[in-house]
mmCIF file of C-alpha atoms in Angstrom:
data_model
loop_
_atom_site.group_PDB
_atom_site.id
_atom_site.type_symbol
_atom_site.label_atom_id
_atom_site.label_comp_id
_atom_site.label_asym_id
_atom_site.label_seq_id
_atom_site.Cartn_x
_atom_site.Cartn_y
_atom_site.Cartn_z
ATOM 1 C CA UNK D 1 114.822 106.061 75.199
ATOM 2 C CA UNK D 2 114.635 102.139 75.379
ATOM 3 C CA UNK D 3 118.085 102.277 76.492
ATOM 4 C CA UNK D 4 117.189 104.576 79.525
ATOM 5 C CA UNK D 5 114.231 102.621 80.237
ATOM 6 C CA UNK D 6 116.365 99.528 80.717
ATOM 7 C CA UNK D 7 118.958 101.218 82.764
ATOM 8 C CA UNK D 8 116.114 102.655 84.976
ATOM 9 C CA UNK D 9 114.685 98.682 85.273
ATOM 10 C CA UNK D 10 118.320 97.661 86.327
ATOM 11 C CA UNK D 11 119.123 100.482 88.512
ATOM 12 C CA UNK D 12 115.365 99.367 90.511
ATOM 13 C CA UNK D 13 116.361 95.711 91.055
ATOM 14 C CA UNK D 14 120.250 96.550 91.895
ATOM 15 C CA UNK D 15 119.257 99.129 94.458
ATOM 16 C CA UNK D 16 116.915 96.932 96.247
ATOM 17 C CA UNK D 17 119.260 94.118 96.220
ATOM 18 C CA UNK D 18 121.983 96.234 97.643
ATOM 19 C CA UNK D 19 119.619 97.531 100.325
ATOM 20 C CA UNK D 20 118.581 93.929 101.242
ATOM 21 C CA UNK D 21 121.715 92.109 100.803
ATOM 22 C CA UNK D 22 124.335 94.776 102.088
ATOM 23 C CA UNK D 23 122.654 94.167 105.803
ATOM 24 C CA UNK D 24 122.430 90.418 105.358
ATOM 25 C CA UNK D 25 126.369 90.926 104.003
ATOM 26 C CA UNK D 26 127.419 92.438 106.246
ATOM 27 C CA UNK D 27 125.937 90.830 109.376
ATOM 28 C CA UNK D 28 127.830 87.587 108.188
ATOM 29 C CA UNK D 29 131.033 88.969 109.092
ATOM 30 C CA UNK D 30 130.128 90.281 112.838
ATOM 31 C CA UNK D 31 132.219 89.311 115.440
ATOM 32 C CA UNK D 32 129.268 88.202 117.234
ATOM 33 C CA UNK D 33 128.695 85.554 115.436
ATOM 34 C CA UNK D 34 131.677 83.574 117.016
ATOM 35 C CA UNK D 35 129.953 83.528 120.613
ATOM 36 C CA UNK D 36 126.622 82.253 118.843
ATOM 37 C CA UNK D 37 124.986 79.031 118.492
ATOM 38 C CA UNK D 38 123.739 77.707 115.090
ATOM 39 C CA UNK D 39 120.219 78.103 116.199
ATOM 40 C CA UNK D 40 120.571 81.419 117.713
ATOM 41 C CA UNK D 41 122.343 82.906 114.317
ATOM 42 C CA UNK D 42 119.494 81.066 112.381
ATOM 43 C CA UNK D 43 116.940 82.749 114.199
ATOM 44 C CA UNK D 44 119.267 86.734 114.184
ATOM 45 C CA UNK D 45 119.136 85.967 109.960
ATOM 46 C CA UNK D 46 115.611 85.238 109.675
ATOM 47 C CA UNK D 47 114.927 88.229 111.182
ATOM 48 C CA UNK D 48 116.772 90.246 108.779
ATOM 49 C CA UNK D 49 115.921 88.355 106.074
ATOM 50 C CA UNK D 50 112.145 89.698 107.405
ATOM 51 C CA UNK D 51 113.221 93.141 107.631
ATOM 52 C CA UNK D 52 114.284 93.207 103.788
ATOM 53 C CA UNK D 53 110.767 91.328 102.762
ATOM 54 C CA UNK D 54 109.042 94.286 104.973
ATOM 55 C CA UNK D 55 110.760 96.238 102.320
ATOM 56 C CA UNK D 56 109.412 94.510 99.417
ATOM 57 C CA UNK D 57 106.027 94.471 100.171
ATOM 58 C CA UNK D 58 105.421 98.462 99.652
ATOM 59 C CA UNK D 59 107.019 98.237 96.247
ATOM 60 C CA UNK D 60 105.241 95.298 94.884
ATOM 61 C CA UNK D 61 101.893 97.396 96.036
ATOM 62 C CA UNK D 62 102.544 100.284 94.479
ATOM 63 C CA UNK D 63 103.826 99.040 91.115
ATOM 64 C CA UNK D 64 107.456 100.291 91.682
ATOM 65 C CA UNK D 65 109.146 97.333 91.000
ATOM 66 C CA UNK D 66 109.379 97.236 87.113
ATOM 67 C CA UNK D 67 109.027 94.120 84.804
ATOM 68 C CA UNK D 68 105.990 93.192 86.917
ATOM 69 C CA UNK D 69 102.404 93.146 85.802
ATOM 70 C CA UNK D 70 99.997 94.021 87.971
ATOM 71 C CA UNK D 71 98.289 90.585 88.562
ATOM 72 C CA UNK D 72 102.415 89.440 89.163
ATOM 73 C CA UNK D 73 103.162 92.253 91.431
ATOM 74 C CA UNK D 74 99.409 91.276 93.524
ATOM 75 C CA UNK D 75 100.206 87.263 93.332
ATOM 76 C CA UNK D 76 104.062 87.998 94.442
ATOM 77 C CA UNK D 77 102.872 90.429 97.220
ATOM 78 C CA UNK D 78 100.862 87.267 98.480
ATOM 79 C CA UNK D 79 103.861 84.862 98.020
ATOM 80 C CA UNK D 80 105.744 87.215 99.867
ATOM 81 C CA UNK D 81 103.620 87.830 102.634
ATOM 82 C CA UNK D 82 103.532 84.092 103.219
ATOM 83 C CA UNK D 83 107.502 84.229 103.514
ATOM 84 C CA UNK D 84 107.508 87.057 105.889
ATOM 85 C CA UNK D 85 105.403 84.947 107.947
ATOM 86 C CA UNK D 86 107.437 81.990 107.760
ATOM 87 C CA UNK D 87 110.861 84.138 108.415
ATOM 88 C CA UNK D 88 109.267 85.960 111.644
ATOM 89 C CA UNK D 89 107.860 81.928 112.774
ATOM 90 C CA UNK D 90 111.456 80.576 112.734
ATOM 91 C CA UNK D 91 112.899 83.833 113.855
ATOM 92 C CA UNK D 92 110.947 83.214 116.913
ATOM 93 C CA UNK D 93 111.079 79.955 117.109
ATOM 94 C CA UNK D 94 115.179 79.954 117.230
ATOM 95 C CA UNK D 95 115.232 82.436 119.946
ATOM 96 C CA UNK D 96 112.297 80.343 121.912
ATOM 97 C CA UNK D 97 114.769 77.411 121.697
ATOM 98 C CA UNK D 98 117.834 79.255 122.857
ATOM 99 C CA UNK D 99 115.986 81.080 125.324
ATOM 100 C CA UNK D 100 112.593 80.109 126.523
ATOM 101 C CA UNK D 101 112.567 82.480 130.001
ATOM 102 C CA UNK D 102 113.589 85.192 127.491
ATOM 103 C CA UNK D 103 110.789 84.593 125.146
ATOM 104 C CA UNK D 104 107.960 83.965 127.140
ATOM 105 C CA UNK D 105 109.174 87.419 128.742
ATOM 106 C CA UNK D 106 108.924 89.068 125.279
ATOM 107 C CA UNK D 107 105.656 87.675 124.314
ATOM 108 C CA UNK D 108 103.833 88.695 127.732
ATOM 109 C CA UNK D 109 105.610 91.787 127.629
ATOM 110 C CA UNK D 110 107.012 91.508 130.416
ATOM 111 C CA UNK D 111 110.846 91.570 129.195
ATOM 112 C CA UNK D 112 113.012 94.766 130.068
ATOM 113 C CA UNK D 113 114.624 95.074 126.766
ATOM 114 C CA UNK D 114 112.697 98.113 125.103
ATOM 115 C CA UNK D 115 112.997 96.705 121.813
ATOM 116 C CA UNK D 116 110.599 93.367 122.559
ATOM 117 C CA UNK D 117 107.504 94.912 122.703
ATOM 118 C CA UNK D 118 107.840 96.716 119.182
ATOM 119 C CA UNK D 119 109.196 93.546 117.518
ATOM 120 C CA UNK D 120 106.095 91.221 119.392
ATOM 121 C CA UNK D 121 103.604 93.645 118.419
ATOM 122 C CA UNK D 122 104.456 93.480 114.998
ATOM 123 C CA UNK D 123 104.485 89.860 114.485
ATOM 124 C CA UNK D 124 100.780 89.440 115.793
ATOM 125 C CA UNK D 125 100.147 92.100 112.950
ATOM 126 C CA UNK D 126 101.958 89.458 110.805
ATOM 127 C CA UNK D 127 100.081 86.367 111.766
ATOM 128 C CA UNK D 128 96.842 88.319 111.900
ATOM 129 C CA UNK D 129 97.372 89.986 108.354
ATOM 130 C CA UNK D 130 98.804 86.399 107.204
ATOM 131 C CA UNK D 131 95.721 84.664 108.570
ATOM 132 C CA UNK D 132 93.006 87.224 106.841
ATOM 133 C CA UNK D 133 94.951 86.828 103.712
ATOM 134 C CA UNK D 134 94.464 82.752 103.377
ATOM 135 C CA UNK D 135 90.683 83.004 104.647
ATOM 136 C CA UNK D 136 89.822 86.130 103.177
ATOM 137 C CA UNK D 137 87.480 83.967 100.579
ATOM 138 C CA UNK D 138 85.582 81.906 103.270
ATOM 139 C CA UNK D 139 85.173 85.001 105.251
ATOM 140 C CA UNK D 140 83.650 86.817 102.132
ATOM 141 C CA UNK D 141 85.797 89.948 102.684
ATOM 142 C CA UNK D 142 85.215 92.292 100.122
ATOM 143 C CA UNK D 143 88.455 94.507 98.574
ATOM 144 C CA UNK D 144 87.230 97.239 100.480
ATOM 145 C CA UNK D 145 87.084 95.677 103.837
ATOM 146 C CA UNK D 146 90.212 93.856 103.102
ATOM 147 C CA UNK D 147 91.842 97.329 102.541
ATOM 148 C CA UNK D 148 90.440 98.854 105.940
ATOM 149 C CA UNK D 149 91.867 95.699 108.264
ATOM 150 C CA UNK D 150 95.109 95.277 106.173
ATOM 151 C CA UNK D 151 96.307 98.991 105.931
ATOM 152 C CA UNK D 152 96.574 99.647 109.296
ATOM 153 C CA UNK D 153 97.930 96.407 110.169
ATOM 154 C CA UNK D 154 100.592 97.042 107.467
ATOM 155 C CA UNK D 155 101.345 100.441 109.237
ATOM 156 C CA UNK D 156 101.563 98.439 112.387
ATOM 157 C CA UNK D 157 103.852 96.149 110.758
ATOM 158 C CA UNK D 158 106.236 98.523 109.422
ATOM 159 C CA UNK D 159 106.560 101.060 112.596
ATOM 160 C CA UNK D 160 107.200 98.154 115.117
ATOM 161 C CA UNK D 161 109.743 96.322 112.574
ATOM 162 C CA UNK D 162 111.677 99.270 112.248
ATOM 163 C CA UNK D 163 111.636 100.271 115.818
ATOM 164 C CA UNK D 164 112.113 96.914 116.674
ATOM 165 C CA UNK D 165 115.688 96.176 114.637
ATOM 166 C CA UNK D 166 117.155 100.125 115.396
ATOM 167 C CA UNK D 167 116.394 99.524 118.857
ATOM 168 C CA UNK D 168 118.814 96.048 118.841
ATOM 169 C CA UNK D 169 122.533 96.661 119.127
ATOM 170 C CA UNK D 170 123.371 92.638 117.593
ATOM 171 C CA UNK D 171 125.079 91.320 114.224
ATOM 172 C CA UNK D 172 123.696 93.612 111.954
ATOM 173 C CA UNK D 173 125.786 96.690 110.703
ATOM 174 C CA UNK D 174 124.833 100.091 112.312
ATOM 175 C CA UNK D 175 124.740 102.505 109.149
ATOM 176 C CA UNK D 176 123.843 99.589 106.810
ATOM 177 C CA UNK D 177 120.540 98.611 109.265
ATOM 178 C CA UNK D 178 119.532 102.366 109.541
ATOM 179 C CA UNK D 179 119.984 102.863 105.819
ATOM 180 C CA UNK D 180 117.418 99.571 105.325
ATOM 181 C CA UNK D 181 115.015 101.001 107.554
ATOM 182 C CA UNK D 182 114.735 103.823 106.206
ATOM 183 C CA UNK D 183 114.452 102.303 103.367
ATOM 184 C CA UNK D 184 111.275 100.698 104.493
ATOM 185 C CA UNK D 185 110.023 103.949 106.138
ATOM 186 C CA UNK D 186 110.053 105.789 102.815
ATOM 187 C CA UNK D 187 109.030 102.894 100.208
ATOM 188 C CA UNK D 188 105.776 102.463 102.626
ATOM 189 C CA UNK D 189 105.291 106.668 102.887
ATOM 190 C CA UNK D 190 105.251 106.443 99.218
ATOM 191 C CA UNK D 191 102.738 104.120 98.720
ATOM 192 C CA UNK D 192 100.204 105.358 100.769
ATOM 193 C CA UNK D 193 100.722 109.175 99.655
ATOM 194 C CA UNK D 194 100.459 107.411 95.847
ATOM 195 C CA UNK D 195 97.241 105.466 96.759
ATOM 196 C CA UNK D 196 95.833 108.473 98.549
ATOM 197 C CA UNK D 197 96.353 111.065 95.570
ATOM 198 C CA UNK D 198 94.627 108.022 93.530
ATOM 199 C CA UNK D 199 91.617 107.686 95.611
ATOM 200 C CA UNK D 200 91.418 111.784 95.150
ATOM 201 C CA UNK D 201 91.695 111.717 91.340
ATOM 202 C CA UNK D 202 89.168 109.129 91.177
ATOM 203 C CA UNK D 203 86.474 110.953 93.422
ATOM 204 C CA UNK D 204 87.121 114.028 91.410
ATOM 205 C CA UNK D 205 86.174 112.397 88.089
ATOM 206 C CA UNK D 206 82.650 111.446 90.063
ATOM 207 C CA UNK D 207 83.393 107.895 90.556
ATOM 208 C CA UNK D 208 82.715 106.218 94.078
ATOM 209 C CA UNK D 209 85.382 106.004 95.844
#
């Protein structure tokens, strides 16, 4: 049984790092690269880098990733959060300095490109959920609230990542992006089916919800 167990906790932390660092592998080794400037491939791999921490975030919530307590899984959900943030700020920062017309185009949404205005929209969710999280103490939000601003922010978050990097034809991988994504699609399905059948168990045993 403890044998099993620790196979189970291995298989868990090699399948995530396959599904984050196959992409990021594999988008080293595009040809695209070549016609790229430093900046500009900074920028592609922070976004990626992003996508994969979008992944993270549903497992840490719902206790999937094992070896973690709960008050480690909360405090590294946090930490993460704060790297997403970071990741999507240089992200956009690199392609601001490559291409200013380009960006002010995508945040206006004005740009033609129908993958800008799914990739925009989720990093104000970003900065807004990012924001909440470092002043939810002066604002006195309770767990509750918290919960009713951050959930659909996180839905937000997750639909126009996704959307966002299947939509780009750039560095990364076809099959290896699409695998990721979905990825992300299912790991944040789970959690909120998991925290929904919780929130039903509870009620039934009388307590508030």
């Amino acid at each position: 049984m403890k044998g099993w167990r620790l196979a189970r906790v291995i298989l868990i932390w090699v399948a995530l790092a396959v599904a984050i660092g196959v992409p990021i592998a594999l988008a080293a080794t595009s040809e695209q690269l070549a016609w790229r400037g430093p900046v500009y491939i900074l920028a592609g791999f922070a976004g990626i880098i992003a996508l994969g921490l979008v992944l993270i975030q549903p497992l840490l919530v719902g206790g999937y990733l094992p070896g973690l307590s709960a008050y480690r899984g909360r405090r590294a959900h946090h930490w993460i959060g704060g790297a997403l943030a970071l990741a999507v700020v240089v992200h956009v920062a690199g392609l601001w300095i490559t291409s200013p017309p380009d960006m002010i185009d995508a945040l206006t949404y004005a740009s033609p490109t129908p993958f800008s205005p799914f990739g925009v929209t989720a990093m104000w969710a970003i900065f807004i959920v990012a924001i909440l999280a470092a002043l939810r103490r002066r604002l006195g939000l309770r767990l509750r609230t918290w919960r009713i601003v951050h959930i659909p922010l996180a839905i937000v978050i997750v639909a126009g990542t996704v959307a966002h990097c299947l939509l780009i034809e750039g560095t990364m991988e076809t099959v290896s992006k699409a695998v990721l994504c979905a990825a992300v699609l299912a790991a944040t399905i789970k959690v909120m089916v998991d925290l929904q059948v919780w929130r039903k168990r509870r009620t039934l045993r009388g307590e508030s919800p």
